Amino acid sequence: MDKTLFLTGHGCSGTYLKRTGKRDGDKCQHCGDKDDLDHIVLKCPRYSEQSKDLPWHSITGEQMIAQMLQNTHSWEKIKELVKDIPSTKKRQTKE
């Protein structure tokens, strides 16, 4: 469930929490940038170690989705990346 919510932008991102009134701002608690799915997966230093091996590390979110849909290898890479991020983001939200 957490992965689905995360990938659809309905998880613990700052933009979602702000939109739903659970937080005043949409900034990343780690680096201060706008905290949305693109930021978490592609840009945030907090997750850079996990995302550095992705074949699309420096592309946009839309390009990432297209890449994911092209082959199983890409799909598995992103699936592994988001496996632990939702629970980590949820813990950060509670702190």
PDB file of C-alpha atoms in Angstrom:
ATOM      1  CA  MET A   1       0.000   0.000   0.000  1.00  0.00           C
ATOM      2  CA  ASP A   2       2.721   2.492   0.934  1.00  0.00           C
ATOM      3  CA  LYS A   3       4.524   1.980  -2.397  1.00  0.00           C
ATOM      4  CA  THR A   4       1.344   2.628  -4.370  1.00  0.00           C
ATOM      5  CA  LEU A   5       0.570   5.762  -2.405  1.00  0.00           C
ATOM      6  CA  PHE A   6       4.148   6.929  -2.779  1.00  0.00           C
ATOM      7  CA  LEU A   7       4.316   6.359  -6.541  1.00  0.00           C
ATOM      8  CA  THR A   8       0.996   8.122  -7.128  1.00  0.00           C
ATOM      9  CA  GLY A   9       1.988  11.167  -5.083  1.00  0.00           C
ATOM     10  CA  HIS A  10      -0.383  10.377  -2.212  1.00  0.00           C
ATOM     11  CA  GLY A  11       2.193   9.333   0.333  1.00  0.00           C
ATOM     12  CA  CYS A  12       4.388  11.227   2.732  1.00  0.00           C
ATOM     13  CA  SER A  13       5.850  13.800   0.349  1.00  0.00           C
ATOM     14  CA  GLY A  14       5.863  17.401   1.496  1.00  0.00           C
ATOM     15  CA  THR A  15       3.623  18.459  -1.378  1.00  0.00           C
ATOM     16  CA  TYR A  16       0.987  15.892  -0.417  1.00  0.00           C
ATOM     17  CA  LEU A  17       1.168  16.695   3.287  1.00  0.00           C
ATOM     18  CA  LYS A  18       0.787  20.404   2.575  1.00  0.00           C
ATOM     19  CA  ARG A  19      -2.094  19.805   0.141  1.00  0.00           C
ATOM     20  CA  THR A  20      -3.932  17.727   2.760  1.00  0.00           C
ATOM     21  CA  GLY A  21      -3.320  20.248   5.558  1.00  0.00           C
ATOM     22  CA  LYS A  22      -1.020  17.980   7.555  1.00  0.00           C
ATOM     23  CA  ARG A  23       1.965  20.292   7.148  1.00  0.00           C
ATOM     24  CA  ASP A  24       2.395  24.020   6.595  1.00  0.00           C
ATOM     25  CA  GLY A  25       5.070  23.785   3.912  1.00  0.00           C
ATOM     26  CA  ASP A  26       6.066  21.474   1.074  1.00  0.00           C
ATOM     27  CA  LYS A  27       9.834  21.623   1.609  1.00  0.00           C
ATOM     28  CA  CYS A  28      12.024  18.569   2.115  1.00  0.00           C
ATOM     29  CA  GLN A  29      12.999  18.206   5.756  1.00  0.00           C
ATOM     30  CA  HIS A  30      16.434  17.002   4.680  1.00  0.00           C
ATOM     31  CA  CYS A  31      17.556  19.571   2.106  1.00  0.00           C
ATOM     32  CA  GLY A  32      14.853  22.273   1.862  1.00  0.00           C
ATOM     33  CA  ASP A  33      13.880  21.733  -1.798  1.00  0.00           C
ATOM     34  CA  LYS A  34      10.271  21.142  -2.859  1.00  0.00           C
ATOM     35  CA  ASP A  35       9.482  17.629  -1.608  1.00  0.00           C
ATOM     36  CA  ASP A  36       7.662  15.762  -4.384  1.00  0.00           C
ATOM     37  CA  LEU A  37       8.161  12.373  -6.044  1.00  0.00           C
ATOM     38  CA  ASP A  38      10.677  13.697  -8.597  1.00  0.00           C
ATOM     39  CA  HIS A  39      12.704  15.272  -5.805  1.00  0.00           C
ATOM     40  CA  ILE A  40      12.673  12.176  -3.611  1.00  0.00           C
ATOM     41  CA  VAL A  41      13.642   9.709  -6.327  1.00  0.00           C
ATOM     42  CA  LEU A  42      15.859  11.847  -8.567  1.00  0.00           C
ATOM     43  CA  LYS A  43      17.330  14.734  -6.581  1.00  0.00           C
ATOM     44  CA  CYS A  44      17.265  14.463  -2.782  1.00  0.00           C
ATOM     45  CA  PRO A  45      20.703  13.903  -1.231  1.00  0.00           C
ATOM     46  CA  ARG A  46      18.980  11.792   1.456  1.00  0.00           C
ATOM     47  CA  TYR A  47      18.306   9.074  -1.126  1.00  0.00           C
ATOM     48  CA  SER A  48      21.223   9.688  -3.512  1.00  0.00           C
ATOM     49  CA  GLU A  49      23.058   6.540  -2.427  1.00  0.00           C
ATOM     50  CA  GLN A  50      20.033   4.396  -3.308  1.00  0.00           C
ATOM     51  CA  SER A  51      19.307   6.170  -6.589  1.00  0.00           C
ATOM     52  CA  LYS A  52      22.861   6.559  -7.921  1.00  0.00           C
ATOM     53  CA  ASP A  53      22.769   3.194  -9.700  1.00  0.00           C
ATOM     54  CA  LEU A  54      19.517   3.878 -11.494  1.00  0.00           C
ATOM     55  CA  PRO A  55      19.950   3.959 -15.273  1.00  0.00           C
ATOM     56  CA  TRP A  56      18.100   7.293 -15.367  1.00  0.00           C
ATOM     57  CA  HIS A  57      19.684   9.099 -12.390  1.00  0.00           C
ATOM     58  CA  SER A  58      19.782  12.490 -14.117  1.00  0.00           C
ATOM     59  CA  ILE A  59      16.521  12.576 -16.072  1.00  0.00           C
ATOM     60  CA  THR A  60      13.089  14.040 -15.383  1.00  0.00           C
ATOM     61  CA  GLY A  61      10.216  12.221 -13.704  1.00  0.00           C
ATOM     62  CA  GLU A  62       8.303  11.871 -16.967  1.00  0.00           C
ATOM     63  CA  GLN A  63      11.339  10.364 -18.672  1.00  0.00           C
ATOM     64  CA  MET A  64      11.813   8.034 -15.694  1.00  0.00           C
ATOM     65  CA  ILE A  65       8.276   6.687 -16.053  1.00  0.00           C
ATOM     66  CA  ALA A  66       8.785   6.085 -19.770  1.00  0.00           C
ATOM     67  CA  GLN A  67      12.030   4.244 -18.994  1.00  0.00           C
ATOM     68  CA  MET A  68      10.307   2.133 -16.321  1.00  0.00           C
ATOM     69  CA  LEU A  69       7.674   1.026 -18.794  1.00  0.00           C
ATOM     70  CA  GLN A  70      10.209  -0.010 -21.430  1.00  0.00           C
ATOM     71  CA  ASN A  71      11.677  -3.020 -19.680  1.00  0.00           C
ATOM     72  CA  THR A  72      11.561  -5.238 -16.617  1.00  0.00           C
ATOM     73  CA  HIS A  73      15.079  -4.310 -15.463  1.00  0.00           C
ATOM     74  CA  SER A  74      14.180  -0.631 -15.135  1.00  0.00           C
ATOM     75  CA  TRP A  75      10.909  -1.475 -13.421  1.00  0.00           C
ATOM     76  CA  GLU A  76      12.711  -3.668 -10.863  1.00  0.00           C
ATOM     77  CA  LYS A  77      15.305  -0.959 -10.142  1.00  0.00           C
ATOM     78  CA  ILE A  78      12.697   1.661  -9.275  1.00  0.00           C
ATOM     79  CA  LYS A  79      10.654  -0.885  -7.332  1.00  0.00           C
ATOM     80  CA  GLU A  80      13.669  -1.643  -5.156  1.00  0.00           C
ATOM     81  CA  LEU A  81      14.381   2.050  -4.654  1.00  0.00           C
ATOM     82  CA  VAL A  82      10.894   2.826  -3.398  1.00  0.00           C
ATOM     83  CA  LYS A  83      10.707  -0.280  -1.254  1.00  0.00           C
ATOM     84  CA  ASP A  84      12.012   1.485   1.854  1.00  0.00           C
ATOM     85  CA  ILE A  85      11.434   5.170   1.084  1.00  0.00           C
ATOM     86  CA  PRO A  86       7.755   5.313   2.162  1.00  0.00           C
ATOM     87  CA  SER A  87       8.487   3.996   5.647  1.00  0.00           C
ATOM     88  CA  THR A  88      11.479   6.312   5.990  1.00  0.00           C
ATOM     89  CA  LYS A  89       9.381   9.306   4.904  1.00  0.00           C
ATOM     90  CA  LYS A  90       6.600   8.273   7.312  1.00  0.00           C
ATOM     91  CA  ARG A  91       9.099   8.185  10.219  1.00  0.00           C
ATOM     92  CA  GLN A  92      10.412  11.635   9.257  1.00  0.00           C
ATOM     93  CA  THR A  93       6.862  13.004   9.169  1.00  0.00           C
ATOM     94  CA  LYS A  94       6.197  11.818  12.716  1.00  0.00           C
ATOM     95  CA  GLU A  95       9.412  13.388  14.057  1.00  0.00           C
TER      96      GLU A  95
END
